XYZ file of N, CA and C in Angstrom:
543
model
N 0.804 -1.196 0.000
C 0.000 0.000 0.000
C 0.848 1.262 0.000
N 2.247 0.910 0.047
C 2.884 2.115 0.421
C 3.671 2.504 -0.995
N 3.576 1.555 -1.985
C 3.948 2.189 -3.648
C 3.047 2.842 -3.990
N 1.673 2.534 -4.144
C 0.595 3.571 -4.606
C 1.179 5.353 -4.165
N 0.879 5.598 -2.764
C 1.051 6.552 -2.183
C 2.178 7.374 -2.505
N 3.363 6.559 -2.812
C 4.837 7.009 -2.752
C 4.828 7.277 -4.131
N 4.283 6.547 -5.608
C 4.293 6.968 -6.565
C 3.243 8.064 -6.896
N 2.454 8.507 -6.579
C 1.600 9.387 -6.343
C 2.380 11.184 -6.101
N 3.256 10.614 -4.568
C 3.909 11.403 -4.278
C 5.191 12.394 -5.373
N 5.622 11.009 -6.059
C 6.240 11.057 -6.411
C 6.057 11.867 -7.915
N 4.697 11.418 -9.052
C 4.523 11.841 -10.199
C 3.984 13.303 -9.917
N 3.566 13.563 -8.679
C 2.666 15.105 -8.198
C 4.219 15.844 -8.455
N 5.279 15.284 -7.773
C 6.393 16.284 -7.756
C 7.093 16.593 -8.625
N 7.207 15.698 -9.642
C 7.530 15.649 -11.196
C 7.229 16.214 -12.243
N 5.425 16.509 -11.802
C 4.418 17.372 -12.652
C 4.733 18.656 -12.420
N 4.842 19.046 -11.228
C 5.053 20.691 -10.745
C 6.280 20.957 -10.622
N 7.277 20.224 -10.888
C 8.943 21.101 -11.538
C 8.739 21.063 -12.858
N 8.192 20.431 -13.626
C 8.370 20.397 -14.764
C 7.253 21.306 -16.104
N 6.611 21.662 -14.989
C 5.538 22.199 -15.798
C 6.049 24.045 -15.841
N 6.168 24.508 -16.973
C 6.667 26.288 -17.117
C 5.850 27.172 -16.398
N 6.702 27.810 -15.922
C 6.214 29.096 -15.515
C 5.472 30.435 -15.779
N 4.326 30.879 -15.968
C 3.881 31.772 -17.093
C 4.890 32.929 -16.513
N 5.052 33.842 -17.722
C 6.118 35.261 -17.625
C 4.829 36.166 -18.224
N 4.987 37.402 -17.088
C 3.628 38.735 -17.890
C 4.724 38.842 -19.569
N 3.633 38.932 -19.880
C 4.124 39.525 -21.418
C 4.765 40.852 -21.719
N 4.427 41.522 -20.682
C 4.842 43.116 -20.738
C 6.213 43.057 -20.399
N 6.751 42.311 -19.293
C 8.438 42.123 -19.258
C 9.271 42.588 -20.392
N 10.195 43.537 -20.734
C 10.448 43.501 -21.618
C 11.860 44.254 -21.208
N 13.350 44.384 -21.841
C 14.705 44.670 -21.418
C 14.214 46.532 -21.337
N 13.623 47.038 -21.779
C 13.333 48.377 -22.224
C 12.972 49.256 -20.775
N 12.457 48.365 -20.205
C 11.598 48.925 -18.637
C 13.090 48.441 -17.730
N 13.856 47.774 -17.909
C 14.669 47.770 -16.450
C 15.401 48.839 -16.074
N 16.751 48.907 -15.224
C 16.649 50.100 -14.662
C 18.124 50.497 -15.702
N 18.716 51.674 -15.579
C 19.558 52.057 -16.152
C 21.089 50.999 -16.168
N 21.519 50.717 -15.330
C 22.259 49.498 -14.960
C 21.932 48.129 -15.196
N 20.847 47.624 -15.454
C 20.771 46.439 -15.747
C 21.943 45.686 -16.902
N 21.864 46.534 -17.562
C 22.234 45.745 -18.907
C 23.675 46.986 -19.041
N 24.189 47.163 -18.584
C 25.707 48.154 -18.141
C 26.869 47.193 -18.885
N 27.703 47.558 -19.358
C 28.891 47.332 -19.687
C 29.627 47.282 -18.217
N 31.000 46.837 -18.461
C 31.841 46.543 -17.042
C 32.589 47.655 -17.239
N 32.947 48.032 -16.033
C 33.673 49.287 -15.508
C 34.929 48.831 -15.996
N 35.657 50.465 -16.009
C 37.172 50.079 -16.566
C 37.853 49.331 -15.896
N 37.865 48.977 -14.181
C 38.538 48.455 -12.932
C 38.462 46.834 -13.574
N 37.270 46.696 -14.036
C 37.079 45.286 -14.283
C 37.585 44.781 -15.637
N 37.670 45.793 -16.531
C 38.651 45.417 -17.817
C 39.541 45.480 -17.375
N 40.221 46.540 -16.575
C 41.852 46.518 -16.245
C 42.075 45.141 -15.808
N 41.296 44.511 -14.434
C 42.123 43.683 -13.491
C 41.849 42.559 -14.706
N 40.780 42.583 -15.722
C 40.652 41.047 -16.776
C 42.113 41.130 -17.921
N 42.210 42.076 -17.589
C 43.396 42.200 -18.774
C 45.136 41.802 -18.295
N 44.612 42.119 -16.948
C 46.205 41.819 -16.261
C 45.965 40.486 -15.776
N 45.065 40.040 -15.072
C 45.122 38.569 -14.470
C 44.478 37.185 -15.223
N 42.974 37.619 -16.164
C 42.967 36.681 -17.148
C 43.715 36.917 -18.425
N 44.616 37.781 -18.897
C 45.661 37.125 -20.501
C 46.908 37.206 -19.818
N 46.643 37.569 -18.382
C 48.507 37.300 -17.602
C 48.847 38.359 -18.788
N 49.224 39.738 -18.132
C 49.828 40.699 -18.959
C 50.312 41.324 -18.012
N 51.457 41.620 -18.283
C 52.570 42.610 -16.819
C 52.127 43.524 -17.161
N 51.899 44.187 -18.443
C 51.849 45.485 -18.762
C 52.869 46.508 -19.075
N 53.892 45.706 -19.906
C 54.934 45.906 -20.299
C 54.511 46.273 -21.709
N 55.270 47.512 -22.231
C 55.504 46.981 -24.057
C 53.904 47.151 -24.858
N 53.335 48.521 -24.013
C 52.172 48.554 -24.661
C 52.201 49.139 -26.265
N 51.090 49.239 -27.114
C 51.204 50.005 -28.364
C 50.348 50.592 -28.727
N 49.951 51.642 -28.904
C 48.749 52.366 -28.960
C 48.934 52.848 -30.048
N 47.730 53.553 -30.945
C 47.687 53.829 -32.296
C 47.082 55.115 -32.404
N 47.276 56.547 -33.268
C 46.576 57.503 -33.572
C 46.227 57.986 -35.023
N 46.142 58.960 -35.206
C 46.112 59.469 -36.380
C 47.057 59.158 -37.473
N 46.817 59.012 -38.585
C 47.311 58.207 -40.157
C 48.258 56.992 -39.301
N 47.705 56.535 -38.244
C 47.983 55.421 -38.309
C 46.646 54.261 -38.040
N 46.562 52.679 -37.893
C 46.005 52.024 -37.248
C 46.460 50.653 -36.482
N 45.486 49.899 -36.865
C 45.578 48.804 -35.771
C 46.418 47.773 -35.966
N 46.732 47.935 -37.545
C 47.535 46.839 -38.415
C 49.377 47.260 -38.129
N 49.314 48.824 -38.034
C 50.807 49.393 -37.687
C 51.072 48.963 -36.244
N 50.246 48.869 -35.187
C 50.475 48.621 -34.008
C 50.321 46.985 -33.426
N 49.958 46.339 -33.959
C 49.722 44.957 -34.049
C 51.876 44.739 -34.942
N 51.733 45.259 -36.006
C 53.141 45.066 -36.448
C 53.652 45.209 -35.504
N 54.024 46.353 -35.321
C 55.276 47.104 -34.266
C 55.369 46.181 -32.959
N 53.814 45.954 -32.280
C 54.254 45.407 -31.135
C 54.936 44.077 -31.430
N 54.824 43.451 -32.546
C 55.444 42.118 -32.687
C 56.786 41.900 -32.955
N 57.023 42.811 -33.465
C 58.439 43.561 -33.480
C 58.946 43.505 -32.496
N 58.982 44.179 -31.499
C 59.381 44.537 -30.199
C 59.063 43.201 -28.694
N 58.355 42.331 -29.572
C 57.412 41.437 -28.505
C 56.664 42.485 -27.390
N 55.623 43.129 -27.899
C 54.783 43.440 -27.177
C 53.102 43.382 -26.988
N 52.630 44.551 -26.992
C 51.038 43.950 -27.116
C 50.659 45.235 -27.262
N 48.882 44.961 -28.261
C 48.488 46.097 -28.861
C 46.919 45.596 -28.225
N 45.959 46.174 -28.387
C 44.681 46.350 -28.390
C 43.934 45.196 -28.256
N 44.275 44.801 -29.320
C 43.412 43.381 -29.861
C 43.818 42.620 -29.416
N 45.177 42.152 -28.802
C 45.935 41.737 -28.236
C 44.941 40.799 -26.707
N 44.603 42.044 -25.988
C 43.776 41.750 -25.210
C 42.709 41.637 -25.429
N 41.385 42.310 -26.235
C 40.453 42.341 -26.293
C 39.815 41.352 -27.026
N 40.455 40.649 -27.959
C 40.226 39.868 -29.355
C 39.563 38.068 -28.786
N 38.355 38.027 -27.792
C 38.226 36.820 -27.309
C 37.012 36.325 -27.271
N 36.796 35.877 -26.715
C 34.697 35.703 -26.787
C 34.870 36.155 -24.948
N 35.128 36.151 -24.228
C 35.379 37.540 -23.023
C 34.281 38.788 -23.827
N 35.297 39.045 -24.176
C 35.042 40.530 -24.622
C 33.269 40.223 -26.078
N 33.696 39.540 -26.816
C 32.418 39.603 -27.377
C 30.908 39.490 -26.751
N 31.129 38.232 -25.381
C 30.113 38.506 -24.514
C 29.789 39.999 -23.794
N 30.878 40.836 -23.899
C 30.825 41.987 -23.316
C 29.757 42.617 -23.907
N 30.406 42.809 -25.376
C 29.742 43.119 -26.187
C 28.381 42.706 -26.611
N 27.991 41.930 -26.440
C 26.659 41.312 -25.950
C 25.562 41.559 -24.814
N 26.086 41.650 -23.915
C 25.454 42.014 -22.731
C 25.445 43.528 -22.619
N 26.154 44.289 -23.400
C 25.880 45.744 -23.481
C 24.666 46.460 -24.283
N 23.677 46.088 -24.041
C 22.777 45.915 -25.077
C 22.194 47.358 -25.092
N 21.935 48.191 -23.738
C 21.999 49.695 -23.466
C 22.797 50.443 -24.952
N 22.369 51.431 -25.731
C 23.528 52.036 -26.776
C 24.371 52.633 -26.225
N 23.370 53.486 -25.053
C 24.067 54.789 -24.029
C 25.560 53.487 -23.429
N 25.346 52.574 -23.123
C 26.768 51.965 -22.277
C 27.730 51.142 -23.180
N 26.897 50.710 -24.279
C 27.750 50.381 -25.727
C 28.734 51.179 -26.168
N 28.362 52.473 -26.540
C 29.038 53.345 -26.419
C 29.927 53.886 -26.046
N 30.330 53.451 -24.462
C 31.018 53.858 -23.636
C 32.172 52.675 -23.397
N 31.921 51.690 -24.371
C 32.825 50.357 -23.890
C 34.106 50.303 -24.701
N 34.266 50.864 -25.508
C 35.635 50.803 -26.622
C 36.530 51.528 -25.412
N 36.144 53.446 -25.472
C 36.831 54.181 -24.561
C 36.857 53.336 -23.717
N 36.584 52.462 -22.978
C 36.620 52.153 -21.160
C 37.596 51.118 -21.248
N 37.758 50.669 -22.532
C 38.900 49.482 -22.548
C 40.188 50.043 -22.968
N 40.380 51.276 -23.570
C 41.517 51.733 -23.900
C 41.752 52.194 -23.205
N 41.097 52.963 -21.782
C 40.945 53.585 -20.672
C 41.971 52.685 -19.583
N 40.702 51.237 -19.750
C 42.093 50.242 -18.982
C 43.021 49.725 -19.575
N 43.114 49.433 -20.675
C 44.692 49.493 -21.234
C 46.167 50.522 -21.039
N 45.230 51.900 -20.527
C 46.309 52.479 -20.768
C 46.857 52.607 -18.781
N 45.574 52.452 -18.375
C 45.970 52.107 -16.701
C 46.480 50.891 -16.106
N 46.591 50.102 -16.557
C 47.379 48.395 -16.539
C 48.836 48.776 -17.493
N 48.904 49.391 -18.333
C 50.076 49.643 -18.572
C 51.733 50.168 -17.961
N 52.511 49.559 -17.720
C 53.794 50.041 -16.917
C 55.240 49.948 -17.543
N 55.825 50.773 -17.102
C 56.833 51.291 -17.645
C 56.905 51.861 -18.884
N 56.795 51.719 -19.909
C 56.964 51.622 -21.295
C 55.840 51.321 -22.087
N 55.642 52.674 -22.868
C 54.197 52.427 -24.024
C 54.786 53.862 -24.963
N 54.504 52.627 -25.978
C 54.878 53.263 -27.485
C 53.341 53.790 -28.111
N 53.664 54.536 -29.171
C 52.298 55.133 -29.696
C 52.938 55.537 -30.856
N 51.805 54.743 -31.871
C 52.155 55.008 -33.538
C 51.425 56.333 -34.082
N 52.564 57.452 -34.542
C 52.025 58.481 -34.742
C 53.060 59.010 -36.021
N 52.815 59.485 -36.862
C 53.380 60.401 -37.658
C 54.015 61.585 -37.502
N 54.903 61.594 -37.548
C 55.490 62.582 -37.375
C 54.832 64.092 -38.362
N 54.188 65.049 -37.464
C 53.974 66.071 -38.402
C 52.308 65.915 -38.887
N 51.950 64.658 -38.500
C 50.701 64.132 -38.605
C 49.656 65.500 -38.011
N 48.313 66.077 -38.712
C 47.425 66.698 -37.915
C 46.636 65.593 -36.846
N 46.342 65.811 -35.824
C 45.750 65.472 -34.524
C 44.268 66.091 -34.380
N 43.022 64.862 -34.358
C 42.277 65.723 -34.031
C 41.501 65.717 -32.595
N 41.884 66.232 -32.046
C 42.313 66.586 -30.353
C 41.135 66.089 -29.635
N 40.312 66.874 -30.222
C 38.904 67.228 -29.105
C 37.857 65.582 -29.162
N 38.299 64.502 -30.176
C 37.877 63.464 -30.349
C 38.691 62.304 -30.837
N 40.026 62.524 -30.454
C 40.848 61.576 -29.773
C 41.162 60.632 -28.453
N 40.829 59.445 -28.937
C 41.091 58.931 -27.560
C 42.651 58.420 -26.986
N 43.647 58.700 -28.082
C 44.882 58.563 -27.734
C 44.481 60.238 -26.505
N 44.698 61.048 -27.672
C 45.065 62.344 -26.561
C 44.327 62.542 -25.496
N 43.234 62.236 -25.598
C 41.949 62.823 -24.069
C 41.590 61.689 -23.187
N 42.056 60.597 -23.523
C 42.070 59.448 -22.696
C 43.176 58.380 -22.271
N 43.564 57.945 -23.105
C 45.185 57.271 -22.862
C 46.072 57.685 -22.666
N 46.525 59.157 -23.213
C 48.085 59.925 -22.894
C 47.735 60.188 -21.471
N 46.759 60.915 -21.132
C 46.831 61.510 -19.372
C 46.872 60.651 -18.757
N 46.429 59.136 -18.838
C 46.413 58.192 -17.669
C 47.923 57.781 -17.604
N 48.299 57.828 -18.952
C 50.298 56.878 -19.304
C 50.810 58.356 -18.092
N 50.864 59.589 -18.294
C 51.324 60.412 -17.779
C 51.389 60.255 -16.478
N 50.306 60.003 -15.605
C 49.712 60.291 -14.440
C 50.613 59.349 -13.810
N 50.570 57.685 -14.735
C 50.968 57.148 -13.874
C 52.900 56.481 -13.925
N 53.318 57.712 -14.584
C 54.786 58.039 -14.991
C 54.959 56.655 -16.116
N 54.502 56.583 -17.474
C 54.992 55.533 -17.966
C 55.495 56.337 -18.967
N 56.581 56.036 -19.460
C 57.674 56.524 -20.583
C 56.594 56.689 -21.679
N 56.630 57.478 -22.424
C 55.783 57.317 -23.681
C 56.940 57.310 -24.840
N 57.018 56.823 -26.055
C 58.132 56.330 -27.477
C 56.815 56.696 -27.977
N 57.221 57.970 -28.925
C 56.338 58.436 -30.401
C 57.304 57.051 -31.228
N 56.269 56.567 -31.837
C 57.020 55.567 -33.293
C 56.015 55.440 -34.732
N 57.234 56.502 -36.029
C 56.865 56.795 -36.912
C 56.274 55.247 -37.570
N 54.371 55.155 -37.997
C 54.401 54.272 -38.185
C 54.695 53.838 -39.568
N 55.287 54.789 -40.811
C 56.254 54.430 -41.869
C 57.351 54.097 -41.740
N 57.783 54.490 -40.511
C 59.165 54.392 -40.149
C 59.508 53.512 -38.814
N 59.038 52.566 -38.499
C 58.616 51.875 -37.407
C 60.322 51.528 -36.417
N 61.266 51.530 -37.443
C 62.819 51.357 -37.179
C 63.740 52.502 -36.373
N 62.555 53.469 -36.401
C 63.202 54.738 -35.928
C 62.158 55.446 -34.951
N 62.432 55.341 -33.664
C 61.381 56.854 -32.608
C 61.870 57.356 -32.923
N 60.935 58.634 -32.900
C 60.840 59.885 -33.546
C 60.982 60.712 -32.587
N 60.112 60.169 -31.160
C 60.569 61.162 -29.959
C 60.108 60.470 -29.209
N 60.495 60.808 -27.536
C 59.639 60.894 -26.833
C 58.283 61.344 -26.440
N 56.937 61.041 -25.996
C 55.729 61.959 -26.219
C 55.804 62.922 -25.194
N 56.457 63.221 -24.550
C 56.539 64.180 -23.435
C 57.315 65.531 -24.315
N 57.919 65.276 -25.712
C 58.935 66.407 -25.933
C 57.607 66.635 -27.303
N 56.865 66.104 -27.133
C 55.400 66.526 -28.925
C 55.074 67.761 -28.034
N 54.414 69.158 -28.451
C 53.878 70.136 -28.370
C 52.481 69.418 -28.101
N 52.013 69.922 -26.962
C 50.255 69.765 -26.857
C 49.715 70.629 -27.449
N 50.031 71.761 -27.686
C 49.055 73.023 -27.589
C 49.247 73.742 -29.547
N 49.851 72.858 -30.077
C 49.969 73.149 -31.760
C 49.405 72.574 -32.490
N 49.046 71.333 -32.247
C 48.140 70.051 -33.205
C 49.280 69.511 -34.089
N 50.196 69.382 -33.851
C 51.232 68.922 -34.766
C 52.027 67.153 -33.566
């Protein structure tokens, strides 16, 4: 008499995990709150960049004007170092990119990674620039975001001509800020 009961027990409990849950229909990503759906703070790209690809933060390469990603990807290989993509180039980061589904915080996720690239960076960071190259300042993220953090946190900056990749051109501390050159 005690299988009846126990299988009873048993198919009741089977029925009600297994049966779905209704969801209101109105639920929708549009109504949550401003943060829900947020990109990760720069703290959290920085510390993913130094402790998950194991990066000292040596031998960075950053890229500006008439140059790109292909001159700095070279150069750093040159030198054995690391450029952009370097770190970012993973399904990590594409889930990032995924879960940023906000435009307003989409938006904000390129800057926030070059942001922590350039704050995980130590000692030594090169930057592919032309010599003589125009700069356009006010929507640069070499100049208004990566140079002040390399500065702040005393890392050598190497201007490297990216036609001329065999030769720095200068130090970035001796480029004029205030000429656009």
């Amino acid at each position: 008499m005690k299988s009846p009961v126990l299988l009873t027990f048993i198919l009741a409990l089977l029925v009600t995990f297994a049966t779905p849950l209704a969801v209101p229909q109105e639920n929708s990503l549009e109504r949550r709150g401003p943060y829900d759906n947020a990109c990760p703070p720069v703290k959290t790209i920085s510390g993913w960049m130094r402790y998950a690809k194991n990066w000292d933060g040596s031998k960075a390469v950053f890229w500006t004007a008439d140059s790109d990603a292909n001159d700095a990807k070279d150069f750093a290989r040159h030198i054995c170092g690391t450029y952009y993509y370097d770190l970012m180039d993973d399904m990590q980061w594409v889930q990032w990119e995924v879960v940023c589904t906000n435009q307003d915080e989409k938006a904000k996720l390129i800057p926030r990674a070059s942001q922590a690239m350039a704050m995980a960076t130590k000692d030594t960071a090169f930057i592919m620039i032309q010599e003589g190259a125009f700069h356009d300042r006010p929507s640069s993220t070499w100049w208004n975001v990566e140079y002040p953090i390399l500065l702040e946190n005393k890392v050598k900056v190497i201007a490297v001509n990216p036609r001329e990749p065999g030769s720095h051109i200068a130090e970035c501390k001796s480029i004029r800020l205030g000429d656009g050159g």
